[in-house]
Amino acid sequence: MTSFPGRALAAALVLTLVGAAVPAAARPPVDTTVPVPSRHAPGTEDLGAEVPGTEESGADEPRRTGATDRVVVKFRDGAEAAPRTRERVYAEAAEQALPRGAAAGGSGGTAPRLDEVSETVDSARVVAADGLLDARQLETLTAALEEDPAVEYAEPDHLAGIAAVPDDPYYATSQWNLRPAAAGLDLPAAWDRATGAGQTIAVVDTGITPHPDLDANVLPGHDFVSLHAGGVQPGHSRDGDGWDPDPQDEGDYAGLDECWSGSAARTSSWHGTHTAGIAAARGNNATGVAGVAYDAKLLPVRALGACGDGYISDIAVAIAWAAGHDVEGVPANPHPATVVNLSLGFRSSTCPAVLQEGIDRALARGTSVVVAAGNNDRDAREESPANCRGVITVAATTAQGARAGYSNWGRVTLAAPGGDPSRQILSTANAGSARPGSGSYSYKYGTSMASPTVAGVVALVRETDPSLSPAQVKDVLAATARPLPGPCPGGCGAGLVHPRAAVARATLQEGYTVQGAIGWLHARIGSSTGAPRSHERCGLAQEGCYQEFEHGAIYWSPDSGARWVHGGVRSAWHRAGGVNGVLGYPRSGERSNGAGGVQQLFQGGTVVWSAGTGGAAVRGAIGGRWAALGAETGLLGYPLGRERGGLVGGGARQDFERGRVLWSPATGAQPVRGAIGRAHADLRGEQGRLGYPVTPEHRSGDSVVQHFQGGTIRYRHGGITISSR
């Protein structure tokens, strides 16, 4: 927190943001303002148009549901059965343990079947069912196999994989604070269970500026900066009026002597935009950074003006309004916050009554309040709102896992990464030096960065169990925090926030009930879904609801009804944005596709999964062309990952087992495969002189021919001939 010499009286009245300034000499070697990467994609607004989707995704996720379509069977030494005998063992076990159509997603009426597909260590056999089996079915099947005297053991051949990793380009290169590391938070392990969906994070700060990595998550907020008369001074609104419904950050820049006598000129910090991005920048959008709760909504509430200052009275009412309390003369907040973040503070040994009242009103509405501990290397009990009742006070740690030297200590709840001059926190920003410009990215460090990190974790916990009170959320965070990897002189409360453990603890709450359409479906397929692991949560897109179960979740919307989504299909769907993405809600249950895998229909496309390829979405024109060629049982086979947009000429492509489909606005979707496809790829594909295919391959006499924008490839008697137009 910046100190203001000669302003002892004002310090009791004015709050200042607590993100530490970045000394020029201490900045990292990369530029601290990073341009927003452009994202060129074909039209994605009309799901029915002949335009492919352009969702991007990270690495494949593991099947954490326990479902698999394989078991491992070890026959006893000396009793290794002949193939016919092994077939009998498998058939009898399948008939006993798997009634017709029992495999998860299998089609009813088919005879159960187990097929030996390979051998593994110690001569054990890998045996595949004709569809996914849930935990209960696997237990029954392995018990049936072990009843045969020739079988030494039988056990599920579980699917393992990496945790959910977003495709945001700066996540892998720059967001050390979120990645698996000694001092990082290993957010992927928590994102497997929660991403903040259905939660709202209020950022009471300098306001917010438009940004392509935030806009999709931003709700209508409000401006509570009241000072607008006279010349520029600390806390001035700069927008010509007082409270108003526009929370845009007008810039906290100042000229010489404007912040206090002798103060230097300063550029705008865009502090509110930076803290908002840490909490909930959009994830899996192939753009910039990922926020801690990247599917949560952001409620911008402006309470700090010029010089980064704001009056306590304005901040108190901003907190109350953000939580859903009525404020005279201000429209009601239609999106009450799950959690309020306060990356601000001032020196005071007691919490001012008006500020405590605003916090108490939020807590009474079930809204958690997370605050920065302050940047003055002193006991946090000397800082407000860090010393207010009921708040979650957050100290800052470095990339080495120690308490940052600037961070306050002592009376704090726990700590989170805030960085230091050598390793800072990258987040959303603005390129303007004074007034707002274009969206960008910048590095900052401070307890201002640690606080929205924990606010994001609160959103993950509340998504998992919305019934938790602020006090219970605080207890969950404290009970699951882990020791700091480095030292914390003065004390860092319970330790370093541990998102995965916090979400897991909330997931295991008991006493959940099911009702309505979700309850009806659960009554029918409860043996597959398992017991409920959350309350029903509503308020999703399209007026939808969902509920978590042991082995997946049931989603409902008025248009789609109630559908179960789980395993690799759910992972692929989440990577495409879930209910908020291009696929929307599920329109069918998961079902066997007759080719050793499963598929599930969604409003905007289909997710296809197999053990060998994982799950991937197919949609739009590319999906239509693939389906016309026989889908996964046809010429191209299963999709190998996501569709990728932003190609030359505004095109997109998706790879499949036996080829790929290329799309551009000028040529539509066309497949390329085999020898012709390899020749096209050798010529740099769509970026080369041939460009995009304009027709599928077709037979002409004794040749196979395919036409491209720049020429033709002909395959004849094992040879390739390329001719240009």
CSV table of C-alpha atoms in Angstrom, one decimal, residues 86-267:
chain,number,residue,atom,x,y,z
A,86,ARG,CA,-11.0,-67.9,-22.0
A,87,GLU,CA,-13.9,-66.9,-24.3
A,88,ARG,CA,-16.2,-69.1,-22.2
A,89,VAL,CA,-15.0,-67.5,-18.9
A,90,TYR,CA,-15.6,-64.0,-20.3
A,91,ALA,CA,-19.0,-64.9,-21.8
A,92,GLU,CA,-20.3,-66.5,-18.6
A,93,ALA,CA,-19.1,-63.6,-16.5
A,94,ALA,CA,-20.7,-61.1,-18.8
A,95,GLU,CA,-24.0,-62.9,-18.9
A,96,GLN,CA,-24.0,-63.2,-15.1
A,97,ALA,CA,-22.8,-59.6,-14.3
A,98,LEU,CA,-24.0,-57.5,-17.2
A,99,PRO,CA,-27.7,-57.7,-18.1
A,100,ARG,CA,-28.5,-56.7,-21.6
A,101,GLY,CA,-27.8,-53.1,-22.2
A,102,ALA,CA,-26.2,-52.6,-18.8
A,103,ALA,CA,-23.1,-50.9,-19.9
A,104,ALA,CA,-23.2,-47.2,-19.2
A,105,GLY,CA,-24.3,-45.6,-22.4
A,106,GLY,CA,-24.9,-48.9,-24.1
A,107,SER,CA,-28.0,-49.6,-26.2
A,108,GLY,CA,-30.6,-51.7,-24.6
A,109,GLY,CA,-31.4,-55.2,-25.9
A,110,THR,CA,-27.9,-56.2,-27.0
A,111,ALA,CA,-26.3,-59.3,-25.6
A,112,PRO,CA,-23.5,-58.5,-23.1
A,113,ARG,CA,-20.0,-59.2,-24.5
A,114,LEU,CA,-16.4,-59.2,-23.4
A,115,ASP,CA,-13.6,-59.3,-25.9
A,116,GLU,CA,-9.9,-59.9,-25.2
A,117,VAL,CA,-8.0,-57.1,-26.8
A,118,SER,CA,-4.4,-57.4,-25.6
A,119,GLU,CA,-2.0,-58.8,-23.1
A,120,THR,CA,-0.2,-56.8,-20.4
A,121,VAL,CA,2.5,-57.5,-17.7
A,122,ASP,CA,2.7,-61.0,-16.2
A,123,SER,CA,0.6,-62.5,-19.0
A,124,ALA,CA,-2.5,-60.8,-17.7
A,125,ARG,CA,-5.3,-60.2,-20.3
A,126,VAL,CA,-7.0,-57.0,-21.1
A,127,VAL,CA,-10.7,-57.5,-21.7
A,128,ALA,CA,-13.1,-54.9,-23.1
A,129,ALA,CA,-16.8,-54.5,-22.7
A,130,ASP,CA,-19.0,-53.1,-25.4
A,131,GLY,CA,-19.6,-49.9,-23.5
A,132,LEU,CA,-18.5,-47.9,-20.3
A,133,LEU,CA,-19.1,-49.6,-17.0
A,134,ASP,CA,-19.7,-47.7,-13.8
A,135,ALA,CA,-18.2,-48.6,-10.5
A,136,ARG,CA,-21.0,-50.8,-9.4
A,137,GLN,CA,-21.0,-52.8,-12.7
A,138,LEU,CA,-17.2,-53.1,-12.5
A,139,GLU,CA,-17.4,-54.5,-9.0
A,140,THR,CA,-20.1,-57.1,-10.1
A,141,LEU,CA,-18.2,-58.1,-13.2
A,142,THR,CA,-14.8,-58.6,-11.5
A,143,ALA,CA,-16.4,-60.6,-8.8
A,144,ALA,CA,-18.1,-62.8,-11.4
A,145,LEU,CA,-14.7,-63.3,-13.2
A,146,GLU,CA,-13.0,-64.2,-10.0
A,147,GLU,CA,-15.6,-66.9,-9.2
A,148,ASP,CA,-14.0,-69.0,-12.0
A,149,PRO,CA,-11.3,-71.3,-10.5
A,150,ALA,CA,-9.0,-70.5,-13.4
A,151,VAL,CA,-8.9,-66.8,-12.6
A,152,GLU,CA,-6.3,-65.5,-10.1
A,153,TYR,CA,-7.6,-61.9,-10.1
A,154,ALA,CA,-9.7,-59.5,-12.1
A,155,GLU,CA,-9.7,-55.7,-11.7
A,156,PRO,CA,-10.9,-52.6,-13.5
A,157,ASP,CA,-8.4,-51.2,-16.1
A,158,HIS,CA,-9.0,-47.6,-15.0
A,159,LEU,CA,-8.4,-44.6,-17.3
A,160,ALA,CA,-5.8,-42.1,-16.0
A,161,GLY,CA,-4.8,-38.8,-17.4
A,162,ILE,CA,-3.7,-35.3,-16.7
A,163,ALA,CA,-5.8,-32.7,-14.8
A,164,ALA,CA,-7.9,-30.1,-16.6
A,165,VAL,CA,-5.5,-27.6,-18.2
A,166,PRO,CA,-6.9,-24.5,-19.9
A,167,ASP,CA,-5.8,-23.5,-23.4
A,168,ASP,CA,-5.2,-19.8,-22.6
A,169,PRO,CA,-1.7,-19.2,-24.0
A,170,TYR,CA,-0.3,-17.3,-21.0
A,171,TYR,CA,-1.4,-19.9,-18.5
A,172,ALA,CA,1.4,-22.3,-19.5
A,173,THR,CA,4.1,-19.6,-19.9
A,174,SER,CA,3.4,-16.9,-17.3
A,175,GLN,CA,0.9,-17.9,-14.7
A,176,TRP,CA,3.2,-19.6,-12.3
A,177,ASN,CA,0.8,-18.8,-9.4
A,178,LEU,CA,-1.9,-21.1,-10.8
A,179,ARG,CA,0.2,-24.0,-12.0
A,180,PRO,CA,1.3,-27.2,-10.2
A,181,ALA,CA,4.5,-26.2,-8.4
A,182,ALA,CA,5.8,-26.0,-4.9
A,183,ALA,CA,4.6,-22.4,-4.5
A,184,GLY,CA,1.8,-22.6,-7.1
A,185,LEU,CA,-1.8,-23.5,-6.4
A,186,ASP,CA,-2.3,-26.5,-8.8
A,187,LEU,CA,-5.6,-25.1,-10.0
A,188,PRO,CA,-6.1,-27.8,-12.6
A,189,ALA,CA,-6.7,-30.3,-9.8
A,190,ALA,CA,-9.5,-28.1,-8.5
A,191,TRP,CA,-10.9,-27.3,-12.0
A,192,ASP,CA,-11.6,-31.0,-12.5
A,193,ARG,CA,-14.5,-30.4,-10.0
A,194,ALA,CA,-15.3,-26.7,-10.1
A,195,THR,CA,-14.6,-23.7,-12.3
A,196,GLY,CA,-16.9,-21.1,-10.7
A,197,ALA,CA,-20.0,-21.7,-12.8
A,198,GLY,CA,-23.1,-20.1,-11.3
A,199,GLN,CA,-21.1,-17.8,-9.0
A,200,THR,CA,-20.6,-14.0,-9.0
A,201,ILE,CA,-17.5,-12.2,-7.8
A,202,ALA,CA,-17.9,-8.6,-7.0
A,203,VAL,CA,-14.7,-6.5,-7.5
A,204,VAL,CA,-15.0,-3.3,-5.4
A,205,ASP,CA,-12.1,-1.3,-6.9
A,206,THR,CA,-11.3,1.4,-9.4
A,207,GLY,CA,-13.8,0.0,-11.9
A,208,ILE,CA,-13.2,-2.0,-15.0
A,209,THR,CA,-12.3,-1.5,-18.6
A,210,PRO,CA,-13.5,-3.5,-21.7
A,211,HIS,CA,-11.3,-6.5,-22.3
A,212,PRO,CA,-11.7,-9.5,-24.6
A,213,ASP,CA,-10.6,-11.8,-21.8
A,214,LEU,CA,-13.2,-10.4,-19.3
A,215,ASP,CA,-16.2,-9.1,-21.3
A,216,ALA,CA,-18.0,-12.5,-21.6
A,217,ASN,CA,-18.0,-12.8,-17.8
A,218,VAL,CA,-18.8,-9.2,-16.8
A,219,LEU,CA,-22.3,-8.3,-15.4
A,220,PRO,CA,-23.8,-4.8,-15.2
A,221,GLY,CA,-22.3,-3.1,-12.2
A,222,HIS,CA,-22.4,0.3,-10.6
A,223,ASP,CA,-20.2,3.4,-9.8
A,224,PHE,CA,-20.3,4.5,-6.1
A,225,VAL,CA,-17.6,7.2,-6.3
A,226,SER,CA,-19.5,10.2,-5.0
A,227,LEU,CA,-16.8,13.0,-5.2
A,228,HIS,CA,-17.2,14.7,-8.6
A,229,ALA,CA,-17.3,18.5,-7.9
A,230,GLY,CA,-14.2,20.8,-8.0
A,231,GLY,CA,-10.8,20.0,-9.4
A,232,VAL,CA,-9.1,16.7,-9.5
A,233,GLN,CA,-8.2,15.4,-6.0
A,234,PRO,CA,-7.9,12.0,-4.3
A,235,GLY,CA,-11.0,10.0,-4.8
A,236,HIS,CA,-12.4,12.2,-7.6
A,237,SER,CA,-14.7,10.4,-10.0
A,238,ARG,CA,-13.5,12.1,-13.2
A,239,ASP,CA,-16.8,11.2,-14.9
A,240,GLY,CA,-18.7,14.4,-14.2
A,241,ASP,CA,-21.2,12.9,-11.8
A,242,GLY,CA,-21.6,10.9,-8.6
A,243,TRP,CA,-23.1,7.5,-8.2
A,244,ASP,CA,-24.2,6.1,-11.6
A,245,PRO,CA,-24.7,2.8,-13.3
A,246,ASP,CA,-21.4,2.9,-15.3
A,247,PRO,CA,-18.6,1.2,-13.4
A,248,GLN,CA,-15.9,1.9,-16.1
A,249,ASP,CA,-12.5,2.8,-14.7
A,250,GLU,CA,-11.9,6.4,-15.8
A,251,GLY,CA,-8.3,6.1,-14.8
A,252,ASP,CA,-6.6,6.9,-11.5
A,253,TYR,CA,-3.8,8.9,-13.1
A,254,ALA,CA,-2.8,12.2,-11.6
A,255,GLY,CA,-0.6,15.2,-12.3
A,256,LEU,CA,2.1,16.8,-10.2
A,257,ASP,CA,0.8,17.6,-6.7
A,258,GLU,CA,-2.7,16.3,-7.4
A,259,CYS,CA,-2.6,13.4,-5.0
A,260,TRP,CA,-0.8,15.3,-2.2
A,261,SER,CA,1.6,18.2,-1.9
A,262,GLY,CA,4.8,17.2,-3.6
A,263,SER,CA,3.4,14.0,-5.2
A,264,ALA,CA,4.8,12.9,-8.5
A,265,ALA,CA,2.7,12.5,-11.7
A,266,ARG,CA,1.4,9.0,-12.1
A,267,THR,CA,-0.2,6.9,-14.9
